[in-house]
Short mmCIF file of C-alpha atoms in Angstrom, two decimals:
data_model
loop_
_atom_site.label_atom_id
_atom_site.label_comp_id
_atom_site.label_asym_id
_atom_site.label_seq_id
_atom_site.Cartn_x
_atom_site.Cartn_y
_atom_site.Cartn_z
CA UNK Z 243 0.00 0.00 0.00
CA UNK Z 244 1.06 3.59 -0.57
CA UNK Z 245 -0.89 5.10 2.31
CA UNK Z 246 0.73 6.07 5.58
CA UNK Z 247 0.13 7.32 9.08
CA UNK Z 248 2.52 9.33 11.23
CA UNK Z 249 3.19 7.93 14.72
CA UNK Z 250 5.95 8.88 17.12
CA UNK Z 251 7.32 11.28 14.48
CA UNK Z 252 7.73 8.44 11.96
CA UNK Z 253 5.99 7.80 8.65
CA UNK Z 254 4.55 4.27 8.80
CA UNK Z 255 2.90 2.35 5.96
CA UNK Z 256 -0.62 0.99 6.35
CA UNK Z 257 -1.36 -2.63 5.53
CA UNK Z 258 -4.44 -4.76 4.99
CA UNK Z 259 -5.96 -7.50 7.14
CA UNK Z 260 -6.33 -11.24 6.61
CA UNK Z 261 -10.05 -10.47 6.20
CA UNK Z 262 -9.32 -8.20 3.24
CA UNK Z 263 -7.00 -10.83 1.76
CA UNK Z 264 -9.72 -13.48 2.06
CA UNK Z 265 -12.36 -11.20 0.53
CA UNK Z 266 -10.15 -10.20 -2.40
CA UNK Z 267 -9.15 -13.80 -3.07
CA UNK Z 268 -12.82 -14.86 -2.94
CA UNK Z 269 -13.84 -12.09 -5.34
CA UNK Z 270 -11.11 -13.04 -7.78
CA UNK Z 271 -12.00 -16.72 -7.60
CA UNK Z 272 -15.70 -16.00 -8.12
CA UNK Z 273 -14.98 -13.74 -11.10
CA UNK Z 274 -12.70 -16.36 -12.66
CA UNK Z 275 -15.29 -19.09 -12.03
CA UNK Z 276 -18.10 -17.12 -13.67
CA UNK Z 277 -16.10 -15.66 -16.57
CA UNK Z 278 -13.87 -18.60 -17.37
CA UNK Z 279 -10.94 -16.18 -17.56
CA UNK Z 280 -7.95 -15.71 -15.25
CA UNK Z 281 -7.97 -12.73 -12.91
CA UNK Z 282 -4.66 -10.95 -12.24
CA UNK Z 283 -5.83 -8.12 -9.98
CA UNK Z 284 -8.97 -7.30 -8.03
CA UNK Z 285 -10.41 -4.06 -6.62
CA UNK Z 286 -11.68 -4.24 -3.05
CA UNK Z 287 -13.36 -1.51 -1.00
CA UNK Z 288 -12.57 -1.98 2.69
CA UNK Z 289 -14.98 -1.13 5.54
CA UNK Z 290 -12.64 1.76 6.42
CA UNK Z 291 -13.39 3.30 3.02
CA UNK Z 292 -9.93 2.70 1.56
CA UNK Z 293 -9.92 1.05 -1.86
CA UNK Z 294 -7.32 -1.65 -2.51
CA UNK Z 295 -6.00 -2.97 -5.83
CA UNK Z 296 -4.55 -6.37 -4.96
CA UNK Z 297 -2.51 -8.83 -7.00
CA UNK Z 298 -3.82 -12.37 -7.34
CA UNK Z 299 -1.42 -15.28 -6.93
CA UNK Z 300 -1.45 -19.06 -7.44
CA UNK Z 301 -4.77 -19.41 -9.27
CA UNK Z 302 -5.87 -23.00 -9.93
CA UNK Z 303 -9.03 -24.31 -11.58
CA UNK Z 304 -10.99 -27.55 -11.53
CA UNK Z 305 -14.25 -28.38 -13.32
CA UNK Z 306 -16.39 -26.70 -10.66
CA UNK Z 307 -14.04 -24.64 -8.46
CA UNK Z 308 -11.46 -21.86 -8.68
CA UNK Z 309 -8.87 -21.30 -5.96
CA UNK Z 310 -6.55 -18.32 -5.70
CA UNK Z 311 -4.56 -16.36 -3.14
CA UNK Z 312 -3.71 -12.85 -1.98
CA UNK Z 313 -0.49 -12.13 -0.12
CA UNK Z 314 -0.88 -10.37 3.24
CA UNK Z 315 0.80 -6.99 3.60
CA UNK Z 316 0.89 -5.72 7.18
CA UNK Z 317 2.65 -2.48 6.23
CA UNK Z 318 4.97 -1.38 9.01
CA UNK Z 319 3.02 -3.28 11.68
CA UNK Z 320 5.05 -6.08 13.36
CA UNK Z 321 2.53 -8.75 12.38
CA UNK Z 322 3.57 -12.42 12.17
CA UNK Z 323 1.13 -12.90 9.28
CA UNK Z 324 2.98 -10.42 7.05
CA UNK Z 325 3.76 -12.03 3.69
CA UNK Z 326 1.61 -15.15 4.07
CA UNK Z 327 -0.79 -16.31 1.35
CA UNK Z 328 -4.51 -16.34 2.15
CA UNK Z 329 -6.50 -18.59 -0.19
CA UNK Z 330 -10.15 -18.70 -1.19
CA UNK Z 331 -11.67 -21.62 -3.07
CA UNK Z 332 -15.07 -20.77 -4.61
CA UNK Z 333 -17.65 -23.07 -6.12
CA UNK Z 334 -21.28 -22.58 -7.14
CA UNK Z 335 -24.26 -23.76 -5.07
CA UNK Z 336 -27.97 -23.27 -5.80
CA UNK Z 337 -28.45 -20.34 -3.43
CA UNK Z 338 -26.98 -18.40 -0.53
CA UNK Z 339 -23.39 -17.80 0.48
CA UNK Z 340 -21.71 -20.38 2.72
CA UNK Z 341 -18.31 -19.45 4.19
CA UNK Z 342 -16.09 -21.97 5.93
CA UNK Z 343 -12.46 -22.42 6.91
CA UNK Z 344 -10.04 -24.99 5.55
CA UNK Z 345 -6.37 -25.70 6.17
CA UNK Z 346 -4.71 -23.32 8.62
CA UNK Z 347 -7.90 -21.52 9.70
CA UNK Z 348 -8.64 -22.12 13.38
CA UNK Z 349 -11.78 -23.70 14.81
CA UNK Z 350 -13.64 -22.30 17.81
CA UNK Z 351 -13.75 -24.72 20.76
CA UNK Z 352 -14.99 -22.47 23.59
CA UNK Z 353 -18.16 -20.40 23.93
CA UNK Z 354 -17.99 -16.64 24.23
CA UNK Z 355 -16.11 -15.85 21.02
CA UNK Z 356 -17.47 -14.04 17.97
CA UNK Z 357 -18.34 -17.34 16.25
CA UNK Z 358 -20.15 -20.39 17.69
CA UNK Z 359 -18.27 -23.45 18.93
CA UNK Z 360 -17.30 -25.74 16.05
CA UNK Z 361 -17.23 -23.06 13.38
CA UNK Z 362 -14.27 -21.55 11.58
CA UNK Z 363 -12.60 -18.62 13.32
CA UNK Z 364 -13.58 -16.13 10.64
CA UNK Z 365 -14.88 -13.06 12.43
CA UNK Z 366 -18.14 -11.28 11.51
CA UNK Z 367 -16.57 -8.30 9.72
CA UNK Z 368 -14.40 -10.49 7.40
CA UNK Z 369 -17.44 -12.71 6.75
CA UNK Z 370 -19.36 -9.63 5.61
CA UNK Z 371 -16.39 -8.57 3.45
CA UNK Z 372 -16.21 -12.00 1.80
CA UNK Z 373 -19.97 -12.14 1.20
CA UNK Z 374 -20.01 -8.65 -0.30
CA UNK Z 375 -17.04 -9.46 -2.52
CA UNK Z 376 -18.63 -12.53 -4.12
CA UNK Z 377 -21.95 -10.71 -4.45
CA UNK Z 378 -20.14 -8.06 -6.49
CA UNK Z 379 -18.86 -10.84 -8.76
CA UNK Z 380 -22.44 -12.16 -9.13
CA UNK Z 381 -23.70 -8.73 -10.12
CA UNK Z 382 -20.86 -8.21 -12.56
CA UNK Z 383 -21.65 -11.43 -14.45
CA UNK Z 384 -25.43 -11.64 -13.94
CA UNK Z 385 -25.22 -14.79 -11.83
CA UNK Z 386 -28.27 -15.53 -9.63
CA UNK Z 387 -27.10 -18.64 -7.74
CA UNK Z 388 -25.04 -18.97 -4.58
CA UNK Z 389 -21.43 -19.68 -3.60
CA UNK Z 390 -19.53 -21.94 -1.27
CA UNK Z 391 -16.33 -20.18 -0.14
CA UNK Z 392 -13.55 -21.98 1.72
CA UNK Z 393 -10.77 -19.84 3.19
CA UNK Z 394 -7.42 -21.50 3.89
CA UNK Z 395 -4.00 -20.36 5.10
CA UNK Z 396 -1.29 -22.99 4.50
CA UNK Z 397 1.04 -21.47 7.11
CA UNK Z 398 -1.79 -20.88 9.55
CA UNK Z 399 -1.45 -23.87 11.85
CA UNK Z 400 2.19 -23.15 12.70
CA UNK Z 401 1.61 -19.41 13.07
CA UNK Z 402 -1.59 -19.85 15.09
CA UNK Z 403 0.36 -21.64 17.81
CA UNK Z 404 2.38 -18.44 18.30
CA UNK Z 405 -0.69 -16.25 18.87
CA UNK Z 406 -3.26 -15.94 21.67
CA UNK Z 407 -5.51 -18.39 19.80
CA UNK Z 408 -4.74 -21.53 21.86
CA UNK Z 409 -5.51 -19.60 25.06
CA UNK Z 410 -8.78 -18.37 23.54
CA UNK Z 411 -9.82 -21.88 22.54
CA UNK Z 412 -9.17 -21.46 18.82
CA UNK Z 413 -7.31 -24.54 17.59
CA UNK Z 414 -5.67 -25.58 14.35
CA UNK Z 415 -4.72 -22.25 12.89
CA UNK Z 416 -5.14 -18.50 12.65
CA UNK Z 417 -8.23 -16.37 12.98
CA UNK Z 418 -9.36 -14.36 9.98
CA UNK Z 419 -9.64 -10.90 11.50
CA UNK Z 420 -10.05 -7.24 10.72
CA UNK Z 421 -12.87 -4.85 11.57
CA UNK Z 422 -11.79 -2.06 9.22
CA UNK Z 423 -9.98 -4.18 6.63
CA UNK Z 424 -6.88 -2.05 7.14
CA UNK Z 425 -3.89 -2.66 9.42
CA UNK Z 426 -2.60 0.43 11.19
CA UNK Z 427 1.06 0.17 12.21
CA UNK Z 428 1.77 -0.40 15.88
CA UNK Z 429 -1.98 -0.65 16.38
CA UNK Z 430 -3.02 -1.38 19.95
CA UNK Z 431 -6.58 -2.14 18.97
CA UNK Z 432 -5.91 -5.69 17.81
CA UNK Z 433 -4.40 -6.59 21.19
CA UNK Z 434 -7.23 -4.87 23.07
CA UNK Z 435 -9.76 -6.79 20.95
CA UNK Z 436 -7.99 -10.04 21.83
CA UNK Z 437 -8.10 -9.18 25.55
CA UNK Z 438 -11.83 -8.47 25.23
CA UNK Z 439 -12.39 -11.84 23.53
CA UNK Z 440 -10.46 -13.61 26.26
CA UNK Z 441 -12.54 -11.88 28.93
CA UNK Z 442 -15.70 -12.91 27.07
CA UNK Z 443 -14.61 -16.56 27.11
CA UNK Z 444 -13.99 -16.46 30.87
CA UNK Z 445 -17.46 -15.01 31.46
CA UNK Z 446 -19.02 -17.62 29.16
CA UNK Z 447 -17.16 -20.31 31.14
CA UNK Z 448 -18.96 -19.18 34.30
CA UNK Z 449 -16.26 -17.02 35.91
CA UNK Z 450 -17.61 -13.99 37.77
CA UNK Z 451 -14.40 -12.79 39.42
CA UNK Z 452 -11.76 -12.17 36.77
CA UNK Z 453 -8.11 -13.14 37.31
CA UNK Z 454 -5.90 -10.62 35.48
CA UNK Z 455 -2.14 -10.94 34.92
CA UNK Z 456 -0.41 -8.22 32.92
CA UNK Z 457 2.28 -10.53 31.52
CA UNK Z 458 4.47 -13.58 31.87
CA UNK Z 459 5.98 -12.50 35.21
CA UNK Z 460 2.55 -12.14 36.76
CA UNK Z 461 1.30 -15.40 35.27
CA UNK Z 462 4.39 -17.31 36.42
CA UNK Z 463 4.11 -15.90 39.96
CA UNK Z 464 0.38 -16.64 40.08
CA UNK Z 465 0.97 -20.22 39.01
CA UNK Z 466 4.27 -21.12 40.69
CA UNK Z 467 4.13 -19.12 43.93
CA UNK Z 468 0.42 -18.63 44.59
CA UNK Z 469 -0.64 -21.97 43.08
CA UNK Z 470 -3.38 -20.43 40.94
CA UNK Z 471 -5.03 -22.06 37.95
CA UNK Z 472 -3.88 -19.47 35.41
CA UNK Z 473 -5.83 -21.18 32.61
CA UNK Z 474 -8.83 -19.43 34.16
CA UNK Z 475 -7.17 -16.02 33.91
CA UNK Z 476 -6.57 -13.39 31.25
CA UNK Z 477 -3.32 -11.74 30.21
CA UNK Z 478 -3.97 -8.05 29.79
CA UNK Z 479 -0.46 -6.84 28.86
CA UNK Z 480 -0.12 -3.11 29.61
CA UNK Z 481 -3.84 -2.45 29.08
CA UNK Z 482 -4.92 -2.71 32.69
CA UNK Z 483 -7.45 0.10 32.45
CA UNK Z 484 -9.01 -1.37 29.31
CA UNK Z 485 -9.27 -4.78 30.99
CA UNK Z 486 -10.89 -3.30 34.11
CA UNK Z 487 -13.37 -1.31 32.03
CA UNK Z 488 -14.34 -4.35 29.98
CA UNK Z 489 -14.65 -6.58 33.05
CA UNK Z 490 -17.18 -4.14 34.52
CA UNK Z 491 -19.00 -3.84 31.19
CA UNK Z 492 -19.13 -7.65 30.76
CA UNK Z 493 -20.86 -8.24 34.09
CA UNK Z 494 -18.06 -9.51 36.32
CA UNK Z 495 -18.46 -8.84 40.02
CA UNK Z 496 -14.77 -8.19 40.66
CA UNK Z 497 -11.14 -8.71 39.65
CA UNK Z 498 -8.02 -10.21 41.18
CA UNK Z 499 -4.98 -8.52 39.63
CA UNK Z 500 -1.62 -10.30 40.05
CA UNK Z 501 1.44 -8.56 38.68
CA UNK Z 502 5.00 -7.36 39.07
CA UNK Z 503 5.54 -4.09 40.90
CA UNK Z 504 7.48 -2.71 37.95
CA UNK Z 505 4.16 -2.28 36.17
CA UNK Z 506 1.53 -2.16 38.89
CA UNK Z 507 3.26 0.46 41.05
CA UNK Z 508 2.24 2.93 38.33
CA UNK Z 509 -1.41 2.50 39.28
CA UNK Z 510 -0.67 4.59 42.38
CA UNK Z 511 -0.33 7.57 40.03
CA UNK Z 512 -3.49 6.67 38.12
CA UNK Z 513 -1.46 5.31 35.19
CA UNK Z 514 -3.53 2.45 33.73
CA UNK Z 515 -1.62 2.02 30.46
CA UNK Z 516 1.63 0.81 31.96
CA UNK Z 517 3.92 0.73 28.92
CA UNK Z 518 6.99 2.88 29.52
CA UNK Z 519 6.29 4.78 26.30
CA UNK Z 520 3.23 6.32 28.01
CA UNK Z 521 4.44 6.94 31.54
CA UNK Z 522 6.82 5.67 34.15
CA UNK Z 523 6.45 7.50 37.49
CA UNK Z 524 7.85 4.62 39.59
CA UNK Z 525 10.57 6.65 41.30
CA UNK Z 526 8.25 9.63 41.67
CA UNK Z 527 5.66 7.44 43.40
CA UNK Z 528 8.18 6.06 45.87
CA UNK Z 529 9.70 9.48 46.48
CA UNK Z 530 6.35 11.22 47.04
CA UNK Z 531 5.01 8.58 49.44
CA UNK Z 532 8.32 8.41 51.27
CA UNK Z 533 8.22 12.16 51.75
CA UNK Z 534 4.68 11.90 53.14
CA UNK Z 535 5.95 9.24 55.56
CA UNK Z 536 8.72 11.49 56.90
CA UNK Z 537 11.71 10.62 54.69
CA UNK Z 538 14.56 13.10 54.59
CA UNK Z 539 15.29 15.17 51.52
CA UNK Z 540 18.41 13.08 50.93
CA UNK Z 541 16.36 9.85 50.97
CA UNK Z 542 13.88 11.35 48.52
CA UNK Z 543 16.74 12.32 46.20
CA UNK Z 544 18.19 8.82 46.46
CA UNK Z 545 14.84 7.28 45.59
CA UNK Z 546 14.51 9.56 42.57
CA UNK Z 547 17.90 8.35 41.35
CA UNK Z 548 17.10 4.65 41.84
CA UNK Z 549 16.76 2.57 38.68
CA UNK Z 550 14.44 -0.26 39.79
CA UNK Z 551 11.60 -0.96 42.20
CA UNK Z 552 13.88 -3.37 44.09
CA UNK Z 553 16.43 -0.59 44.52
CA UNK Z 554 13.73 1.69 45.93
CA UNK Z 555 12.68 -1.02 48.36
CA UNK Z 556 16.25 -1.53 49.50
CA UNK Z 557 16.59 2.18 50.23
CA UNK Z 558 13.32 2.22 52.16
CA UNK Z 559 14.33 -0.83 54.21
CA UNK Z 560 17.62 0.84 55.16
CA UNK Z 561 15.63 3.86 56.38
CA UNK Z 562 13.03 1.60 58.08
CA UNK Z 563 10.34 3.24 55.98
CA UNK Z 564 9.36 0.29 53.78
CA UNK Z 565 6.20 -0.71 55.67
CA UNK Z 566 4.56 2.74 55.95
CA UNK Z 567 5.52 3.70 52.39
CA UNK Z 568 4.16 0.47 50.89
CA UNK Z 569 0.98 0.85 52.93
CA UNK Z 570 0.57 4.39 51.61
CA UNK Z 571 1.19 3.33 47.99
CA UNK Z 572 -1.15 0.34 48.34
CA UNK Z 573 -3.92 2.59 49.64
CA UNK Z 574 -3.51 4.88 46.63
CA UNK Z 575 -3.53 1.97 44.16
CA UNK Z 576 -6.78 0.71 45.68
CA UNK Z 577 -8.24 4.20 45.57
CA UNK Z 578 -7.48 4.59 41.85
CA UNK Z 579 -8.77 1.11 40.98
CA UNK Z 580 -12.01 1.67 42.88
CA UNK Z 581 -12.46 5.04 41.17
CA UNK Z 582 -11.82 3.46 37.76
CA UNK Z 583 -14.44 0.74 38.24
CA UNK Z 584 -17.05 2.43 40.46
CA UNK Z 585 -20.39 3.65 39.21
CA UNK Z 586 -20.01 2.36 35.65
CA UNK Z 587 -22.44 -0.54 35.87
CA UNK Z 588 -24.74 0.21 38.79
CA UNK Z 589 -23.51 -3.03 40.40
CA UNK Z 590 -21.07 -3.66 43.22
CA UNK Z 591 -17.60 -4.40 41.87
CA UNK Z 592 -14.67 -5.50 44.02
CA UNK Z 593 -10.99 -4.94 43.22
CA UNK Z 594 -8.20 -7.00 44.74
CA UNK Z 595 -4.54 -7.31 43.87
CA UNK Z 596 -1.28 -9.03 44.68
CA UNK Z 597 1.83 -7.03 43.77
CA UNK Z 598 5.27 -8.64 43.97
CA UNK Z 599 8.89 -8.48 42.89
CA UNK Z 600 11.07 -11.49 42.15
CA UNK Z 601 13.51 -10.44 44.86
CA UNK Z 602 11.13 -9.50 47.68
CA UNK Z 603 8.07 -11.60 46.88
CA UNK Z 604 4.68 -10.13 47.78
CA UNK Z 605 5.00 -6.40 48.44
CA UNK Z 606 1.35 -5.41 48.66
CA UNK Z 607 -2.02 -7.10 48.61
CA UNK Z 608 -5.59 -6.22 49.52
CA UNK Z 609 -7.28 -7.63 52.61
CA UNK Z 610 -9.54 -9.87 50.54
CA UNK Z 611 -6.78 -11.15 48.24
CA UNK Z 612 -6.29 -14.36 50.23
CA UNK Z 613 -9.87 -15.53 49.71
CA UNK Z 614 -9.65 -14.65 45.99
CA UNK Z 615 -6.43 -16.66 45.73
CA UNK Z 616 -8.10 -19.65 47.38
CA UNK Z 617 -10.92 -19.59 44.84
CA UNK Z 618 -8.43 -19.76 41.94
CA UNK Z 619 -6.31 -22.62 43.26
CA UNK Z 620 -6.38 -25.89 41.33
CA UNK Z 621 -9.24 -28.18 42.33
CA UNK Z 622 -6.91 -30.84 43.73
CA UNK Z 623 -5.26 -28.25 46.00
CA UNK Z 624 -8.63 -27.13 47.42
CA UNK Z 625 -9.73 -30.64 48.35
#
């Protein structure tokens, strides 16, 4: 594509989604099937309103089916699907449009996702794109029957294992995704959408208190130290605020957040997107709360110069200020989390957390955290 966005003072190329690839391949295959002629390029209007002219690759024909591919271009987005071929095989049926997944397209195995259990993991927006694309071919050639469309991604099974799909209950391949049809570089929305889907699956599985772990550190600590069944939890990356908002919206009654202090200490400053590109504030939080607890100016300066949370804790322990400072920070974290989740649903919503470092173990936790932890332990440990 030749269209760009500017982010972080850089010019970044847009790309197009697997959904757009599937729709373009289906349109090309339908046109070739109805016309009897090869198709080299196809025009596709995306839901975002950007028109694409896409090259068609690897077209094959049988007596009643045409199969062809479009190569995925993710632009400057770090997408593992960049460069893969997305295939559509199209054949005629008496009426209607039936869309299914073949090789390398995942199958849904858990309720709560966008598609029912047992169906191909082709999301609603790509399904609409595919249907519209083959309908345009019908109109172009005056065809009044229907189509069977099978989408396949030969590299999909191997790539799908490297995505969130196995955790979401999508097995055997990739999902065909894309709400707008266009990939925006460094887009956070795709990850947020995945977090939302994961939260939906936990609700559909009967969970009403949501276990949240920002990343691998939190998940490992929850599993190995706290003994929690992390398969019942959701990884929310740096999007803690988004996860809290969606948990409230989805009908959960509360959350248990387990994470490393390097990220979660930022909540004391009301920072709910914890990536360092947005905000840090760790040293400032320690310094401010230490000052409120009576630390000397020299201690405050030392805290401001510290590089890690562990270093800040070491300084506070030397000054015998660790307990009051951590209590003060913990109170502020709870205050911000309650404010973030209160009053948005009209229902009571509880927030609990366990915050740790690898060196010091649990630093802070809410009063009710122990009972939440007990509810998430493996069944055999609760017996």
